[in-house]
Short mmCIF file of C-alpha atoms in Angstrom, two decimals:
data_model
loop_
_atom_site.label_atom_id
_atom_site.label_comp_id
_atom_site.label_asym_id
_atom_site.label_seq_id
_atom_site.Cartn_x
_atom_site.Cartn_y
_atom_site.Cartn_z
CA MET A 1 65.54 114.10 107.78
CA ALA A 2 63.03 115.63 105.35
CA VAL A 3 65.02 118.88 105.24
CA ARG A 4 68.20 116.95 104.56
CA LEU A 5 66.56 115.10 101.67
CA ILE A 6 65.35 118.38 100.19
CA VAL A 7 68.82 119.86 100.40
CA LEU A 8 70.40 116.79 98.83
CA ALA A 9 67.79 116.81 96.09
CA ALA A 10 68.52 120.46 95.36
CA VAL A 11 72.24 119.75 95.19
CA ALA A 12 71.62 116.87 92.79
CA MET A 13 69.40 119.03 90.60
CA LEU A 14 72.02 121.75 90.46
CA GLY A 15 74.65 119.15 89.66
CA CYS A 16 72.60 117.74 86.80
CA ALA A 17 71.87 121.22 85.51
CA SER A 18 75.51 122.22 85.61
CA LEU A 19 76.32 119.16 83.55
CA GLY A 20 73.72 120.17 81.00
CA ALA A 21 72.26 116.69 81.28
CA VAL A 22 68.65 117.26 82.28
CA ASP A 23 67.52 120.83 81.70
CA ASP A 24 68.94 121.56 78.26
CA GLY A 25 66.39 119.56 76.29
CA THR A 26 68.80 116.85 75.18
CA SER A 27 68.16 113.18 75.81
CA VAL A 28 69.20 111.36 78.99
CA SER A 29 69.90 107.63 79.07
CA TYR A 30 69.88 106.32 82.65
CA GLY A 31 70.87 102.91 83.97
CA PRO A 32 71.95 99.75 82.14
CA SER A 33 70.37 98.75 78.85
CA ASN A 34 68.26 96.05 80.51
CA ALA A 35 67.05 98.04 83.54
CA GLY A 36 66.88 101.75 82.84
CA ILE A 37 64.87 104.69 81.59
CA LEU A 38 65.02 107.29 78.84
CA LEU A 39 64.28 110.99 79.24
CA ASN A 40 63.73 113.70 76.63
CA PRO A 41 64.01 111.13 73.83
CA ALA A 42 64.49 111.80 70.16
CA GLN A 43 61.90 110.14 67.93
CA LEU A 44 62.92 108.48 64.68
CA PRO A 45 60.43 109.26 61.88
CA VAL A 46 58.96 106.19 60.16
CA ARG A 47 60.72 107.03 56.91
CA GLY A 48 63.84 109.01 56.07
CA ASP A 49 66.74 109.19 53.63
CA GLY A 50 67.65 105.59 52.83
CA TYR A 51 65.73 103.95 55.68
CA LEU A 52 62.25 102.77 56.65
CA ILE A 53 60.58 101.41 59.78
CA PRO A 54 58.41 98.58 58.37
CA GLU A 55 54.77 98.49 59.43
CA ARG A 56 55.00 95.61 61.89
CA TRP A 57 57.65 97.49 63.89
CA ALA A 58 56.16 100.94 63.41
CA LYS A 59 52.95 99.68 65.07
CA ARG A 60 54.89 98.83 68.23
CA GLY A 61 55.90 102.45 68.72
CA LEU A 62 59.42 101.61 69.92
CA ARG A 63 61.12 104.33 67.88
CA TYR A 64 62.63 106.49 70.60
CA GLY A 65 66.30 106.80 71.40
CA THR A 66 69.02 109.09 72.59
CA ASP A 67 69.91 112.01 70.35
CA GLU A 68 73.12 110.23 69.42
CA ALA A 69 71.45 106.90 68.58
CA VAL A 70 68.79 108.46 66.36
CA ALA A 71 71.33 110.67 64.61
CA LEU A 72 73.56 107.65 64.04
CA ILE A 73 70.76 105.77 62.24
CA VAL A 74 70.15 108.76 59.99
CA HIS A 75 73.85 109.11 59.27
CA ALA A 76 74.40 105.41 58.54
CA ALA A 77 71.39 105.12 56.22
CA ARG A 78 72.59 108.11 54.21
CA GLU A 79 76.11 106.73 53.99
CA VAL A 80 74.92 103.36 52.66
CA ASP A 81 72.61 105.03 50.15
CA ALA A 82 75.44 107.25 48.96
CA GLY A 83 77.82 104.30 48.63
CA LYS A 84 75.38 102.01 46.83
CA PRO A 85 72.01 103.62 46.01
CA GLY A 86 68.81 101.65 45.65
CA GLY A 87 68.54 99.74 48.90
CA THR A 88 66.49 100.59 51.97
CA LEU A 89 67.73 100.08 55.51
CA GLY A 90 65.02 98.49 57.62
CA VAL A 91 64.94 99.78 61.19
CA GLY A 92 63.23 97.66 63.82
CA ASP A 93 62.86 98.48 67.50
CA LEU A 94 64.58 101.21 69.47
CA SER A 95 63.03 101.95 72.90
CA PRO A 96 59.66 102.98 74.37
CA ARG A 97 59.05 106.72 74.72
CA ARG A 98 60.18 106.77 78.35
CA GLY A 99 62.40 103.74 78.15
CA GLY A 100 61.93 100.80 80.46
CA PRO A 101 60.81 97.26 79.61
CA SER A 102 58.63 96.22 76.70
CA ALA A 103 56.88 93.04 75.60
CA TRP A 104 59.55 92.31 72.99
CA HIS A 105 62.93 92.90 74.64
CA ARG A 106 64.92 92.50 77.82
CA SER A 107 67.25 95.26 76.71
CA HIS A 108 66.23 98.29 74.59
CA GLN A 109 65.32 100.16 77.78
CA THR A 110 67.59 103.22 77.65
CA GLY A 111 67.51 104.44 74.05
CA ARG A 112 70.89 103.01 73.10
CA ASP A 113 69.80 99.75 71.42
CA ILE A 114 68.65 99.58 67.81
CA ASP A 115 67.60 96.61 65.68
CA LEU A 116 68.59 96.93 62.02
CA ILE A 117 67.25 94.58 59.35
CA TYR A 118 69.86 93.08 57.08
CA PHE A 119 69.94 94.23 53.47
CA ALA A 120 68.93 91.46 51.05
CA VAL A 121 68.93 91.00 47.27
CA ASP A 122 66.97 88.67 45.00
CA ASP A 123 68.47 86.14 42.58
CA ARG A 124 69.05 88.94 40.05
CA GLY A 125 70.91 91.11 42.56
CA ARG A 126 68.09 93.60 43.02
CA PRO A 127 67.55 95.01 46.53
CA VAL A 128 64.35 93.97 48.29
CA GLU A 129 62.21 96.00 50.65
CA PRO A 130 62.80 95.21 54.35
CA GLU A 131 59.36 93.84 55.19
CA TYR A 132 60.61 90.94 57.32
CA MET A 133 63.59 89.86 59.36
CA HIS A 134 64.73 86.99 57.17
CA ARG A 135 67.11 84.43 58.63
CA PHE A 136 70.27 83.85 56.63
CA GLY A 137 72.11 80.54 56.58
CA ARG A 138 75.84 79.97 56.49
CA ASP A 139 75.79 80.23 52.70
CA GLY A 140 74.20 83.67 52.86
CA VAL A 141 70.87 82.43 51.49
CA VAL A 142 67.58 83.07 53.29
CA VAL A 143 66.39 80.12 55.38
CA ARG A 144 62.93 79.01 54.27
CA ASN A 145 60.03 79.12 56.73
CA SER A 146 56.21 79.34 56.76
CA GLU A 147 56.28 83.09 56.08
CA ASN A 148 58.64 83.15 53.12
CA GLY A 149 58.21 79.66 51.65
CA GLU A 150 56.75 80.97 48.41
CA ALA A 151 59.05 83.97 48.11
CA PRO A 152 61.91 84.19 45.58
CA VAL A 153 65.36 83.14 46.71
CA LEU A 154 66.96 85.98 48.66
CA ARG A 155 70.59 86.46 49.54
CA PHE A 156 72.51 88.40 52.15
CA ASP A 157 73.52 91.70 50.52
CA VAL A 158 77.08 91.58 51.76
CA GLU A 159 78.10 94.81 50.01
CA ARG A 160 75.40 97.00 51.57
CA ASN A 161 75.61 95.27 54.94
CA TRP A 162 79.34 95.92 55.03
CA LEU A 163 78.77 99.56 54.08
CA LEU A 164 76.34 99.76 56.99
CA VAL A 165 78.86 98.30 59.44
CA LYS A 166 81.55 100.63 58.12
CA ALA A 167 79.26 103.66 58.52
CA LEU A 168 78.42 102.65 62.08
CA ILE A 169 82.05 102.18 63.06
CA ASP A 170 83.50 105.25 61.36
CA ASN A 171 80.93 107.90 62.29
CA PRO A 172 80.95 111.40 63.84
CA VAL A 173 77.93 110.79 66.06
CA ALA A 174 78.36 108.10 68.72
CA ASP A 175 80.78 105.43 69.91
CA VAL A 176 79.56 101.93 69.12
CA GLN A 177 79.89 99.32 71.88
CA TRP A 178 78.49 96.24 70.14
CA ILE A 179 77.12 95.15 66.79
CA PHE A 180 75.50 91.78 67.46
CA VAL A 181 75.46 89.52 64.39
CA ALA A 182 75.73 85.80 63.69
CA ASP A 183 79.31 84.58 63.42
CA TRP A 184 78.92 83.36 59.84
CA LEU A 185 77.49 86.68 58.66
CA LYS A 186 80.32 88.49 60.41
CA GLN A 187 82.77 86.34 58.46
CA LEU A 188 81.05 87.10 55.15
CA MET A 189 81.34 90.83 55.79
CA LEU A 190 84.96 90.71 56.96
CA ASP A 191 85.96 88.64 53.93
CA HIS A 192 84.23 91.16 51.69
CA ALA A 193 85.98 94.06 53.43
CA LYS A 194 89.39 92.47 52.96
CA GLU A 195 88.66 91.78 49.28
CA ARG A 196 87.74 95.45 48.83
CA GLY A 197 90.98 96.54 50.42
CA GLU A 198 89.26 98.42 53.23
CA PRO A 199 91.57 100.25 55.69
CA THR A 200 93.12 97.93 58.22
CA HIS A 201 91.89 99.94 61.21
CA VAL A 202 88.28 99.69 60.00
CA VAL A 203 88.49 95.93 59.46
CA LEU A 204 90.17 95.49 62.84
CA ALA A 205 87.47 97.56 64.55
CA ALA A 206 84.78 95.50 62.84
CA SER A 207 86.42 92.26 63.98
CA TYR A 208 86.12 93.49 67.59
CA LEU A 209 82.69 95.12 67.47
CA LEU A 210 80.86 92.49 65.43
CA ALA A 211 79.98 89.68 67.82
CA GLN A 212 77.51 86.85 68.21
CA PRO A 213 75.86 87.15 71.64
CA GLY A 214 76.20 84.22 73.97
CA ASP A 215 72.97 84.69 75.91
CA SER A 216 70.39 84.99 73.12
CA LEU A 217 69.63 83.90 69.55
CA PRO A 218 72.54 84.19 67.11
CA HIS A 219 71.17 87.28 65.29
CA ASP A 220 71.07 85.72 61.85
CA ASP A 221 67.95 87.74 60.99
CA HIS A 222 68.92 91.24 62.13
CA MET A 223 71.77 93.35 63.45
CA HIS A 224 71.53 94.61 67.04
CA LEU A 225 73.42 97.84 67.54
CA ARG A 226 74.30 99.25 70.96
CA VAL A 227 76.05 102.57 71.50
CA TYR A 228 77.96 103.72 74.56
CA CYS A 229 76.51 106.19 77.03
CA ALA A 230 77.11 109.84 76.24
CA PRO A 231 79.71 111.28 78.65
CA THR A 232 77.21 113.55 80.44
CA ASP A 233 74.72 110.69 80.79
CA ARG A 234 77.39 108.37 82.18
CA ILE A 235 78.28 110.79 84.95
CA ILE A 236 74.71 110.84 86.29
CA GLY A 237 73.97 107.15 85.97
CA CYS A 238 74.02 105.75 82.45
CA SER A 239 75.69 102.35 82.64
CA ASP A 240 77.66 100.62 79.87
CA ARG A 241 77.12 96.91 80.50
CA GLY A 242 79.79 94.47 79.48
CA SER A 243 83.38 95.09 78.48
CA PHE A 244 84.58 98.39 77.08
CA ARG A 245 86.21 96.60 74.16
CA TRP A 246 87.25 98.95 71.36
CA HIS A 247 87.00 102.19 73.35
CA LYS A 248 88.52 100.82 76.55
CA ARG A 249 91.08 103.49 77.42
CA ASP A 250 88.84 106.57 77.49
CA ARG A 251 86.13 104.91 79.59
CA LYS A 252 88.09 102.99 82.19
CA TYR A 253 88.47 105.91 84.59
CA VAL A 254 85.31 107.94 83.98
CA VAL A 255 83.57 109.66 86.90
CA ARG A 256 80.55 107.70 88.03
CA TYR A 257 77.20 108.93 89.26
CA SER A 258 77.63 107.66 92.84
CA ALA A 259 78.84 111.12 93.87
CA VAL A 260 75.44 112.62 93.04
CA PRO A 261 72.79 111.30 95.48
CA TYR A 262 69.10 110.87 94.64
CA VAL A 263 69.65 111.21 90.91
CA GLU A 264 67.29 108.41 89.90
CA PRO A 265 64.10 109.71 91.58
CA LEU A 266 64.89 113.21 90.34
CA LEU A 267 65.33 112.02 86.79
CA ARG A 268 62.05 110.14 86.94
CA LEU A 269 60.36 113.24 88.32
CA LEU A 270 61.79 115.40 85.55
CA ALA A 271 60.87 112.95 82.78
CA LYS A 272 59.10 114.62 79.88
CA GLN A 273 58.29 113.78 76.30
CA ARG A 274 60.20 114.98 73.29
CA ILE A 275 58.48 113.91 70.08
CA THR A 276 60.55 115.76 67.49
CA ALA A 277 63.62 113.99 66.15
CA LEU A 278 66.45 116.33 65.21
CA ALA A 279 69.95 115.22 64.35
CA LEU A 280 72.55 117.02 66.42
CA SER A 281 73.13 120.48 65.00
CA ALA A 282 76.89 120.24 65.48
CA LEU A 283 77.22 117.25 63.18
CA PRO A 284 78.66 117.64 59.68
CA PHE A 285 75.51 116.46 57.92
CA PRO A 286 71.99 117.94 57.66
CA GLY A 287 69.63 117.14 60.49
CA LEU A 288 66.25 115.47 60.34
CA VAL A 289 63.28 117.55 59.34
CA ALA A 290 60.66 117.77 62.10
CA ARG A 291 57.51 115.87 61.12
#
């Protein structure tokens, strides 16, 4: 029995290697988003072009993700800054260094979930720094609470938030599965997009991908982004929970990891740290600078 296990393990290792999924230094997302692990993660620097991880989230250390997820954040922040300079995208939690559960989330375990703080402006239309996750009411105005009771009136920056959604949807990095937002904020952004005359296919994609979750808070204080598994990760065990929605056709008949035995213990055994965040070299924009 022991010999058989060794042989099967060797076969699985060779299979993973031939897929380029474990031994090539790229990230591996394994399992579903609420019960998985993350190997060879990319690390998002605390500050970059057009974005910032505020202190309260930086202290948690949940700034690890797949190569695709980290590169997507970098890409989207640059796109928003290019479209309307002056604002700063606040990035909250990604995943722990090796994935798995944390004290703050049921999901965020496989490097494919990212919390993004909504852009906000003051009563003079000036962008504000993303220090908090402010809740926005149905009128787009920040809901008062004990933390912001003395702060100036802030409003949902519908222009920058739409640019962010547009950059996430129409990107060269990763396929987006969900963008969790409150229904009323979704409507504000879609109305704005239609007024701007945005391409029909982009607005239609946004209408599918923007969704208020049914099993958690409405996400009126931040945007929760989830990307699909990379193809090589999906073959060895990355699991896309929920419906395939916008990208249904090309994922319905994918090869699953069940043909490769003993993948999970092998992946855990091969887990190693990767603390430098580099955007994918093949992408048509400059990568992150190692810090």
